[in-house]
Coordinates of N, CA, C and O (backbone and C1' of nucleotides) in Angstrom, one line a residue:
Chain A
M1 N 268.4 12.0 -35.5 CA 269.1 11.6 -36.7 C 268.1 11.3 -37.8 O 267.1 10.7 -37.6
S2 N 268.4 11.8 -39.0 CA 267.5 11.6 -40.1 C 267.4 10.2 -40.6 O 268.4 9.4 -40.4
F3 N 266.3 9.9 -41.3 CA 266.2 8.5 -41.8 C 267.3 8.3 -42.8 O 268.0 7.3 -42.8
R4 N 267.5 9.3 -43.6 CA 268.6 9.2 -44.7 C 269.9 8.9 -44.1 O 270.6 8.0 -44.5
L5 N 270.3 9.6 -43.0 CA 271.6 9.4 -42.4 C 271.7 8.0 -41.8 O 272.7 7.3 -41.9
R6 N 270.6 7.5 -41.2 CA 270.6 6.2 -40.6 C 270.9 5.1 -41.6 O 271.6 4.2 -41.5
V7 N 270.1 5.3 -42.7 CA 270.3 4.3 -43.8 C 271.7 4.3 -44.4 O 272.3 3.2 -44.5
L8 N 272.3 5.5 -44.6 CA 273.6 5.5 -45.1 C 274.6 4.9 -44.2 O 275.5 4.2 -44.6
R9 N 274.4 5.1 -42.9 CA 275.3 4.5 -41.9 C 275.2 3.0 -41.9 O 276.2 2.3 -41.8
L10 N 274.0 2.5 -42.1 CA 273.7 1.1 -42.1 C 274.4 0.5 -43.3 O 275.1 -0.6 -43.1
V11 N 274.3 1.1 -44.4 CA 274.9 0.5 -45.6 C 276.4 0.3 -45.4 O 277.0 -0.6 -45.9
R12 N 277.0 1.3 -44.7 CA 278.4 1.2 -44.5 C 278.8 0.0 -43.6 O 280.0 -0.4 -43.6
R13 N 277.8 -0.5 -42.9 CA 278.2 -1.7 -42.0 C 278.0 -3.0 -42.7 O 278.4 -4.0 -42.2
I14 N 277.4 -3.0 -43.9 CA 277.3 -4.3 -44.6 C 278.6 -4.8 -45.1 O 279.4 -4.1 -45.8
P15 N 279.0 -6.0 -44.6 CA 280.3 -6.6 -44.9 C 280.4 -6.9 -46.4 O 279.4 -7.1 -47.1
R16 N 281.6 -6.9 -46.8 CA 281.9 -7.3 -48.2 C 281.4 -8.7 -48.4 O 281.6 -9.6 -47.6
G17 N 280.8 -8.9 -49.6 CA 280.3 -10.3 -49.9 C 278.9 -10.6 -49.3 O 278.4 -11.7 -49.5
R18 N 278.3 -9.6 -48.6 CA 277.0 -9.8 -48.1 C 276.1 -8.7 -48.6 O 276.6 -7.7 -49.2
V19 N 274.8 -8.9 -48.5 CA 273.8 -7.9 -49.0 C 272.7 -7.7 -48.0 O 272.5 -8.4 -47.1
A20 N 271.9 -6.6 -48.3 CA 270.8 -6.3 -47.4 C 269.7 -5.8 -48.3 O 270.0 -5.4 -49.4
T21 N 268.5 -5.9 -47.9 CA 267.4 -5.5 -48.7 C 266.9 -4.1 -48.3 O 267.2 -3.7 -47.1
Y22 N 266.2 -3.4 -49.1 CA 265.7 -2.1 -48.8 C 264.8 -2.1 -47.6 O 265.0 -1.3 -46.6
G23 N 264.0 -3.0 -47.6 CA 263.0 -3.1 -46.4 C 263.8 -3.4 -45.1 O 263.4 -2.9 -44.1
Q24 N 264.8 -4.3 -45.2 CA 265.5 -4.6 -44.1 C 266.2 -3.4 -43.5 O 266.2 -3.2 -42.3
L25 N 266.9 -2.6 -44.3 CA 267.5 -1.4 -43.8 C 266.6 -0.4 -43.3 O 266.8 0.2 -42.2
A26 N 265.4 -0.3 -43.9 CA 264.4 0.7 -43.4 C 264.0 0.2 -42.0 O 263.9 1.1 -41.1
A27 N 263.8 -1.1 -41.8 CA 263.4 -1.5 -40.5 C 264.5 -1.3 -39.5 O 264.2 -0.8 -38.3
L28 N 265.7 -1.6 -39.8 CA 266.8 -1.4 -38.9 C 267.0 0.1 -38.6 O 267.4 0.4 -37.5
A29 N 266.6 0.9 -39.5 CA 266.7 2.3 -39.3 C 265.6 2.9 -38.4 O 265.5 4.0 -38.1
G30 N 264.7 1.9 -38.1 CA 263.6 2.4 -37.2 C 262.3 2.8 -37.9 O 261.4 3.4 -37.3
H31 N 262.3 2.5 -39.2 CA 261.1 2.9 -40.0 C 260.6 1.7 -40.9 O 260.7 1.7 -42.1
P32 N 260.1 0.7 -40.2 CA 259.6 -0.5 -40.9 C 258.6 -0.1 -41.9 O 257.7 0.7 -41.6
G33 N 258.7 -0.6 -43.1 CA 257.7 -0.3 -44.1 C 258.2 0.8 -45.1 O 257.5 1.0 -46.1
A34 N 259.3 1.4 -44.7 CA 259.8 2.5 -45.5 C 260.8 2.0 -46.6 O 261.7 2.8 -46.9
A35 N 260.6 0.8 -47.1 CA 261.6 0.3 -48.1 C 261.7 1.2 -49.3 O 262.8 1.5 -49.8
R36 N 260.5 1.7 -49.7 CA 260.5 2.6 -50.9 C 261.3 3.8 -50.6 O 262.1 4.3 -51.5
A37 N 261.1 4.4 -49.5 CA 261.8 5.7 -49.1 C 263.3 5.3 -49.1 O 264.2 6.2 -49.4
C38 N 263.6 4.1 -48.7 CA 265.0 3.7 -48.5 C 265.7 3.7 -49.9 O 266.8 4.1 -50.1
G39 N 264.9 3.2 -50.9 CA 265.4 3.2 -52.2 C 265.7 4.6 -52.7 O 266.7 4.9 -53.4
R40 N 264.9 5.6 -52.3 CA 265.0 6.9 -52.7 C 266.4 7.5 -52.2 O 267.1 8.2 -52.8
V41 N 266.7 7.1 -50.9 CA 267.9 7.6 -50.3 C 269.1 7.2 -51.2 O 270.0 8.0 -51.5
L42 N 269.2 5.9 -51.7 CA 270.3 5.5 -52.5 C 270.2 6.2 -53.9 O 271.2 6.5 -54.4
R43 N 269.0 6.3 -54.4 CA 268.9 6.9 -55.7 C 269.4 8.4 -55.7 O 270.0 8.8 -56.6
T44 N 269.1 9.1 -54.6 CA 269.5 10.5 -54.5 C 270.9 10.7 -53.9 O 271.3 11.8 -53.6
T45 N 271.6 9.6 -53.7 CA 273.0 9.7 -53.1 C 274.0 9.3 -54.2 O 274.0 8.3 -54.7
H46 N 274.9 10.3 -54.4 CA 275.9 10.0 -55.4 C 277.3 10.3 -54.9 O 277.4 11.0 -53.9
D47 N 278.3 9.7 -55.4 CA 279.7 9.8 -55.0 C 279.9 10.0 -53.6 O 280.6 10.9 -53.2
E48 N 279.2 9.2 -52.8 CA 279.6 9.2 -51.3 C 280.8 8.3 -51.2 O 280.7 7.2 -51.7
P49 N 281.8 8.7 -50.5 CA 283.0 7.9 -50.4 C 282.7 6.7 -49.4 O 281.9 6.9 -48.5
E50 N 283.3 5.6 -49.6 CA 283.2 4.5 -48.7 C 281.7 4.0 -48.6 O 281.4 3.6 -47.5
L51 N 281.0 4.1 -49.6 CA 279.6 3.7 -49.5 C 279.3 2.5 -50.5 O 279.2 2.7 -51.7
P52 N 279.2 1.3 -49.9 CA 279.0 0.1 -50.7 C 277.6 0.0 -51.1 O 276.8 -1.0 -50.7
W53 N 277.1 0.9 -51.9 CA 275.7 0.9 -52.3 C 275.3 -0.3 -53.1 O 274.1 -0.7 -53.1
Q54 N 276.2 -1.0 -53.7 CA 275.9 -2.2 -54.5 C 275.4 -3.3 -53.6 O 274.8 -4.2 -54.1
R55 N 275.6 -3.2 -52.3 CA 275.2 -4.3 -51.5 C 273.7 -4.2 -51.1 O 273.3 -5.0 -50.2
V56 N 273.0 -3.3 -51.6 CA 271.6 -3.2 -51.3 C 270.7 -3.6 -52.5 O 270.8 -3.0 -53.5
I57 N 269.9 -4.7 -52.2 CA 269.1 -5.2 -53.3 C 267.7 -5.4 -52.8 O 267.4 -5.1 -51.7
N58 N 266.8 -5.9 -53.7 CA 265.4 -6.0 -53.3 C 265.1 -7.3 -52.6 O 265.9 -8.2 -52.6
S59 N 263.9 -7.4 -52.1 CA 263.5 -8.6 -51.4 C 263.5 -9.9 -52.2 O 263.3 -11.0 -51.6
Q60 N 263.6 -9.8 -53.5 CA 263.6 -11.0 -54.3 C 265.0 -11.5 -54.6 O 265.2 -12.4 -55.3
G61 N 266.0 -10.8 -54.0 CA 267.3 -11.2 -54.2 C 267.9 -10.7 -55.6 O 268.9 -11.2 -56.0
R62 N 267.2 -9.7 -56.1 CA 267.6 -9.2 -57.5 C 268.0 -7.8 -57.3 O 267.5 -7.1 -56.5
V63 N 268.9 -7.3 -58.2 CA 269.3 -5.9 -58.2 C 268.1 -5.2 -58.9 O 267.5 -5.7 -59.8
S64 N 267.8 -4.1 -58.4 CA 266.6 -3.3 -58.9 C 267.0 -2.5 -60.1 O 268.1 -2.1 -60.3
T65 N 266.0 -2.4 -61.0 CA 266.3 -1.7 -62.2 C 266.0 -0.2 -61.8 O 265.2 0.0 -61.0
G66 N 266.7 0.7 -62.5 CA 266.5 2.0 -62.1 C 267.7 2.8 -62.5 O 268.8 2.2 -62.7
G67 N 267.6 4.1 -62.6 CA 268.7 4.9 -63.1 C 268.9 4.5 -64.6 O 268.0 4.0 -65.2
D68 N 270.1 4.6 -65.0 CA 270.4 4.3 -66.4 C 270.5 2.7 -66.5 O 270.6 2.0 -65.5
A69 N 270.5 2.3 -67.7 CA 270.5 0.8 -68.0 C 271.8 0.2 -67.5 O 271.8 -1.0 -67.2
Q70 N 272.8 0.9 -67.4 CA 274.1 0.3 -67.0 C 274.2 0.1 -65.5 O 274.9 -0.9 -65.1
R71 N 273.6 0.9 -64.7 CA 273.7 0.7 -63.2 C 273.5 -0.7 -62.7 O 274.3 -1.2 -62.0
P72 N 272.4 -1.4 -63.1 CA 272.1 -2.7 -62.6 C 273.3 -3.7 -63.0 O 273.6 -4.6 -62.2
L73 N 273.8 -3.5 -64.1 CA 274.9 -4.4 -64.6 C 276.1 -4.2 -63.8 O 276.8 -5.1 -63.3
L74 N 276.4 -2.9 -63.5 CA 277.6 -2.6 -62.7 C 277.4 -3.1 -61.3 O 278.3 -3.7 -60.7
Q75 N 276.2 -3.0 -60.8 CA 275.9 -3.5 -59.4 C 276.2 -5.0 -59.3 O 276.9 -5.4 -58.4
R76 N 275.7 -5.7 -60.2 CA 275.8 -7.1 -60.2 C 277.3 -7.5 -60.4 O 277.8 -8.4 -59.7
T77 N 278.0 -6.8 -61.2 CA 279.4 -7.1 -61.5 C 280.2 -6.9 -60.2 O 281.0 -7.7 -59.8
L78 N 279.9 -5.8 -59.5 CA 280.6 -5.4 -58.3 C 280.4 -6.5 -57.2 O 281.3 -6.9 -56.5
L79 N 279.1 -7.0 -57.1 CA 278.8 -8.0 -56.1 C 279.5 -9.3 -56.4 O 280.0 -10.0 -55.5
E80 N 279.4 -9.7 -57.7 CA 280.0 -11.0 -58.1 C 281.5 -10.9 -57.8 O 282.1 -11.9 -57.4
A81 N 282.1 -9.7 -57.9 CA 283.5 -9.5 -57.7 C 283.9 -9.8 -56.2 O 285.0 -10.1 -55.9
E82 N 282.9 -9.6 -55.3 CA 283.2 -9.8 -53.9 C 282.6 -11.1 -53.4 O 282.4 -11.3 -52.2
G83 N 282.2 -12.0 -54.4 CA 281.8 -13.3 -53.9 C 280.3 -13.6 -54.0 O 279.9 -14.8 -53.7
V84 N 279.5 -12.7 -54.2 CA 278.0 -13.0 -54.3 C 277.7 -13.7 -55.6 O 278.1 -13.2 -56.6
V85 N 277.0 -14.8 -55.4 CA 276.6 -15.6 -56.6 C 275.2 -15.4 -57.1 O 274.3 -15.4 -56.2
F86 N 275.0 -15.2 -58.4 CA 273.7 -15.0 -58.9 C 273.3 -16.2 -59.8 O 274.1 -16.7 -60.5
S87 N 272.0 -16.5 -59.7 CA 271.5 -17.6 -60.5 C 271.4 -17.2 -61.9 O 271.5 -16.0 -62.2
R88 N 271.0 -18.1 -62.8 CA 270.9 -17.7 -64.2 C 269.8 -16.7 -64.4 O 269.9 -15.8 -65.2
S89 N 268.8 -16.7 -63.6 CA 267.7 -15.8 -63.7 C 268.0 -14.5 -63.0 O 267.2 -13.6 -62.9
G90 N 269.3 -14.3 -62.6 CA 269.7 -13.0 -61.9 C 269.3 -12.8 -60.5 O 269.2 -11.7 -60.0
R91 N 269.2 -13.9 -59.8 CA 268.9 -13.8 -58.3 C 270.0 -14.4 -57.5 O 270.6 -15.4 -57.9
C92 N 270.1 -13.9 -56.3 CA 271.1 -14.5 -55.4 C 270.3 -15.0 -54.2 O 269.3 -14.5 -53.9
A93 N 270.9 -16.0 -53.5 CA 270.2 -16.6 -52.4 C 270.4 -15.8 -51.1 O 271.4 -15.7 -50.5
L94 N 269.3 -15.1 -50.8 CA 269.3 -14.2 -49.6 C 269.6 -15.0 -48.3 O 270.3 -14.6 -47.4
K95 N 269.2 -16.3 -48.3 CA 269.4 -17.1 -47.2 C 270.9 -17.3 -46.9 O 271.3 -17.5 -45.8
R96 N 271.6 -17.1 -47.9 CA 273.1 -17.3 -47.8 C 273.9 -16.0 -47.8 O 274.9 -15.9 -47.0
F97 N 273.4 -15.0 -48.5 CA 274.2 -13.8 -48.5 C 273.6 -12.6 -47.7 O 274.3 -11.6 -47.6
R98 N 272.5 -12.8 -47.2 CA 271.9 -11.7 -46.4 C 272.7 -11.4 -45.1 O 273.1 -12.3 -44.4
W99 N 272.9 -10.1 -44.9 CA 273.7 -9.6 -43.8 C 272.7 -9.6 -42.6 O 271.6 -9.1 -42.6
E100 N 273.1 -10.2 -41.5 CA 272.3 -10.2 -40.3 C 273.2 -9.7 -39.2 O 273.9 -10.4 -38.5
P101 N 273.0 -8.4 -38.9 CA 273.8 -7.7 -37.9 C 273.5 -8.1 -36.5 O 272.3 -8.5 -36.2
Q102 N 274.4 -8.0 -35.6 CA 274.3 -8.3 -34.2 C 273.8 -7.0 -33.6 O 274.1 -5.9 -34.1
E103 N 273.1 -7.1 -32.5 CA 272.6 -5.8 -31.9 C 273.7 -4.8 -31.6 O 273.6 -3.6 -31.8
D104 N 274.8 -5.3 -31.1 CA 275.9 -4.4 -30.7 C 276.6 -3.8 -31.9 O 277.5 -2.9 -31.7
E105 N 276.1 -4.1 -33.1 CA 276.7 -3.5 -34.3 C 276.0 -2.2 -34.6 O 276.4 -1.4 -35.4
L106 N 274.8 -2.0 -34.0 CA 274.0 -0.9 -34.3 C 273.9 0.2 -33.3 O 273.1 1.1 -33.3
C107 N 274.9 0.2 -32.4 CA 274.9 1.2 -31.4 C 274.9 2.6 -31.9 O 274.3 3.6 -31.4
F108 N 275.6 2.8 -33.0 CA 275.7 4.2 -33.6 C 274.3 4.8 -34.0 O 274.2 6.0 -34.1
L109 N 273.3 3.9 -34.0 CA 272.0 4.5 -34.4 C 271.3 5.2 -33.2 O 270.3 5.9 -33.3
D110 N 271.9 5.0 -32.0 CA 271.4 5.6 -30.8 C 271.8 7.0 -30.6 O 271.2 7.7 -29.7
D111 N 272.8 7.4 -31.3 CA 273.3 8.8 -31.1 C 272.1 9.8 -31.3 O 271.4 9.8 -32.2
E112 N 271.9 10.6 -30.2 CA 270.9 11.6 -30.3 C 271.4 12.9 -30.9 O 270.8 13.9 -30.8
E113 N 272.5 12.8 -31.5 CA 273.1 14.0 -32.1 C 272.2 14.6 -33.2 O 271.5 13.9 -33.9
D114 N 272.3 15.9 -33.3 CA 271.6 16.6 -34.3 C 272.3 16.2 -35.6 O 273.5 15.8 -35.5
E115 N 271.7 16.3 -36.7 CA 272.4 16.0 -37.9 C 272.9 17.3 -38.5 O 272.2 18.2 -38.8
E116 N 274.2 17.2 -38.8 CA 274.8 18.4 -39.4 C 274.1 18.5 -40.8 O 273.3 17.8 -41.2
D117 N 274.6 19.5 -41.5 CA 274.0 19.7 -42.9 C 273.8 18.5 -43.7 O 272.7 18.1 -44.0
E118 N 274.8 17.8 -44.0 CA 274.7 16.6 -44.8 C 275.5 15.4 -44.3 O 275.4 15.2 -43.1
D119 N 276.1 14.8 -45.2 CA 276.9 13.6 -44.9 C 277.8 13.7 -43.7 O 279.0 14.0 -43.8
D120 N 277.3 13.5 -42.5 CA 278.0 13.4 -41.3 C 277.9 11.9 -41.0 O 277.2 11.4 -40.2
L121 N 278.7 11.2 -41.8 CA 278.6 9.7 -41.7 C 279.5 9.0 -40.7 O 279.6 7.8 -40.8
A122 N 280.2 9.8 -39.9 CA 281.1 9.2 -39.0 C 280.5 7.9 -38.5 O 280.3 7.4 -37.6
Chain B
dT1 P 250.8 23.3 -42.4 O5' 250.2 23.2 -43.9 C5' 249.1 23.9 -44.3 C4' 248.6 23.3 -45.6 C3' 248.4 21.8 -45.6 O3' 247.3 21.5 -46.4 C1' 250.0 22.3 -47.2
dA2 P 246.8 19.9 -46.4 O5' 246.7 19.6 -48.0 C5' 246.2 20.5 -48.9 C4' 246.6 20.1 -50.3 C3' 246.3 18.6 -50.6 O3' 245.9 18.5 -52.0 C1' 248.6 19.0 -50.8
dA3 P 245.6 17.1 -52.7 O5' 246.9 16.9 -53.6 C5' 247.2 17.9 -54.6 C4' 248.3 17.4 -55.5 C3' 248.1 16.0 -56.0 O3' 248.6 15.9 -57.3 C1' 250.1 16.1 -54.7
dA4 P 248.7 14.5 -58.0 O5' 250.3 14.2 -58.1 C5' 251.1 15.3 -58.5 C4' 252.5 14.9 -58.6 C3' 252.8 13.5 -59.3 O3' 254.0 13.6 -59.9 C1' 253.5 13.4 -57.0
dT5 P 254.4 12.4 -61.0 O5' 255.7 11.8 -60.3 C5' 256.1 12.1 -59.0 C4' 257.5 11.7 -58.7 C3' 257.8 10.3 -59.3 O3' 259.2 10.2 -59.4 C1' 257.6 10.2 -56.9
dG6 P 259.9 9.3 -60.6 O5' 259.1 7.9 -60.4 C5' 259.8 6.7 -60.4 C4' 260.8 6.6 -59.2 C3' 261.2 5.2 -58.9 O3' 262.5 5.2 -58.4 C1' 260.0 6.0 -57.1
dA7 P 263.7 4.8 -59.2 O5' 264.0 3.3 -58.9 C5' 265.3 3.0 -58.5 C4' 265.4 1.7 -57.9 C3' 264.9 1.7 -56.4 O3' 264.6 0.4 -56.0 C1' 267.2 1.5 -56.5
dC8 P 263.1 -0.3 -56.1 O5' 262.6 0.1 -54.7 C5' 263.3 -0.1 -53.5 C4' 262.4 -0.7 -52.5 C3' 262.3 -2.2 -52.6 O3' 262.4 -2.8 -51.3 C1' 260.2 -1.3 -52.6
dT9 P 262.4 -4.5 -51.1 O5' 260.9 -4.9 -50.6 C5' 259.9 -4.0 -50.3 C4' 258.8 -4.7 -49.6 C3' 258.8 -6.2 -49.7 O3' 258.1 -6.8 -48.6 C1' 257.0 -5.4 -51.1
dT10 P 258.1 -8.4 -48.5 O5' 256.6 -8.9 -48.5 C5' 255.6 -7.9 -48.0 C4' 254.2 -8.2 -48.6 C3' 254.1 -9.7 -48.8 O3' 252.8 -10.1 -48.3 C1' 253.6 -8.6 -50.8
dA11 P 252.3 -11.7 -48.3 O5' 251.1 -11.6 -49.4 C5' 250.2 -10.4 -49.3 C4' 249.2 -10.6 -50.4 C3' 248.8 -12.0 -50.7 O3' 247.4 -12.0 -51.1 C1' 249.8 -11.2 -52.6
dG12 P 246.6 -13.5 -51.0 O5' 246.2 -13.6 -52.5 C5' 247.0 -13.1 -53.5 C4' 246.3 -12.9 -54.8 C3' 245.8 -14.2 -55.5 O3' 244.7 -13.9 -56.3 C1' 247.6 -13.3 -56.7
dG13 P 243.8 -15.2 -56.8 O5' 244.0 -15.1 -58.4 C5' 245.3 -14.9 -58.9 C4' 245.2 -14.5 -60.4 C3' 244.8 -15.6 -61.3 O3' 244.4 -15.1 -62.5 C1' 247.1 -15.0 -61.5
Chain C
dC1 P 262.9 -19.0 -60.6 O5' 261.8 -18.8 -61.8 C5' 262.2 -19.1 -63.1 C4' 261.4 -18.3 -64.1 C3' 261.5 -16.8 -63.8 O3' 261.5 -16.0 -65.0 C1' 259.3 -17.5 -63.7
dC2 P 261.7 -14.5 -64.9 O5' 260.4 -13.9 -65.5 C5' 259.8 -14.5 -66.7 C4' 258.5 -13.8 -67.0 C3' 258.5 -12.3 -66.7 O3' 257.8 -11.6 -67.7 C1' 256.8 -13.3 -65.4
dC3 P 257.7 -10.0 -67.6 O5' 256.3 -9.9 -67.0 C5' 255.1 -10.5 -67.6 C4' 253.9 -9.9 -67.0 C3' 253.9 -8.5 -66.7 O3' 252.7 -7.8 -67.1 C1' 253.3 -9.8 -64.8
dT4 P 252.5 -6.3 -66.7 O5' 251.4 -6.5 -65.5 C5' 250.3 -7.3 -65.6 C4' 249.2 -7.0 -64.6 C3' 249.1 -5.6 -64.3 O3' 247.7 -5.3 -64.1 C1' 249.8 -6.8 -62.3
dA5 P 247.3 -3.9 -63.3 O5' 247.2 -4.4 -61.8 C5' 246.3 -5.5 -61.5 C4' 245.9 -5.2 -60.1 C3' 245.5 -3.7 -59.8 O3' 244.5 -3.7 -58.8 C1' 247.5 -4.4 -58.6
dA6 P 243.9 -2.3 -58.5 O5' 244.3 -2.1 -57.0 C5' 245.6 -2.7 -56.6 C4' 245.6 -2.9 -55.1 C3' 245.4 -1.6 -54.4 O3' 244.9 -1.9 -53.1 C1' 247.7 -2.3 -54.2
dG7 P 244.6 -0.8 -52.0 O5' 245.6 -1.3 -50.8 C5' 246.3 -0.3 -50.2 C4' 247.5 -1.0 -49.5 C3' 248.1 0.0 -48.6 O3' 248.5 -0.6 -47.4 C1' 249.7 -0.7 -50.2
dC8 P 248.8 0.4 -46.1 O5' 250.3 0.2 -46.0 C5' 251.1 0.1 -47.1 C4' 252.5 0.5 -46.7 C3' 252.5 1.9 -46.0 O3' 253.6 2.0 -45.1 C1' 253.5 2.1 -48.2
dC9 P 253.6 3.2 -44.0 O5' 255.1 3.7 -44.1 C5' 255.8 3.5 -45.3 C4' 256.8 4.5 -45.5 C3' 256.5 5.9 -44.8 O3' 257.7 6.6 -44.6 C1' 256.4 6.2 -47.1
dA10 P 257.8 7.6 -43.3 O5' 259.1 8.5 -43.7 C5' 260.3 7.9 -43.8 C4' 261.2 8.5 -44.9 C3' 261.5 10.0 -44.6 O3' 262.8 10.3 -45.2 C1' 260.2 9.8 -46.6
dT11 P 263.5 11.7 -44.9 O5' 263.6 12.3 -46.4 C5' 262.5 12.1 -47.3 C4' 262.9 12.3 -48.7 C3' 263.3 13.7 -49.0 O3' 264.2 13.7 -50.2 C1' 261.2 13.2 -50.0
dT12 P 264.9 15.0 -50.7 O5' 264.2 15.4 -52.0 C5' 262.8 15.1 -52.2 C4' 262.3 15.3 -53.6 C3' 262.6 16.7 -54.1 O3' 262.5 16.6 -55.6 C1' 260.3 16.4 -53.6
dT13 P 263.0 17.9 -56.5 O5' 261.6 18.4 -57.1 C5' 260.4 18.1 -56.3 C4' 259.2 18.3 -57.2 C3' 259.1 19.7 -57.9 O3' 258.2 19.6 -59.0 C1' 257.5 19.5 -56.1

DNA sequence: TAAATGACTTAGG
DNA sequence: CCCTAAGCCATTT
């Protein structure tokens, strides 16, 4: 299974009102240190259905700047709408909102299936 | 096959 | 809290 696919599947497991960092997802996907590559996955992923992309933020608890100027604003708005609180300086407490998955929630990463062309996000 | 790219991170000032 | 400098890395060029 590709790194990209693993990351996308992980993002889908992030509960509403919780967040995960790029580095965290990379590690869960089995590629610790690939935070940057993780960001690339989201940047190059558009209009994927059922993909809560807004729940992925950086290690500082802040939404990353990137893409057009509106994206960060939308991201924060979406998160606040589901309960995530941001401080005046634009940071949220990871200690409180970070998603911490149980091992049995990641079984799907063990699939040795070949990856179909693209979004085989089952 | 080598070089360039960032929705990243961490360590220091 | 803001900013910089360096690593890091799967993808893209």
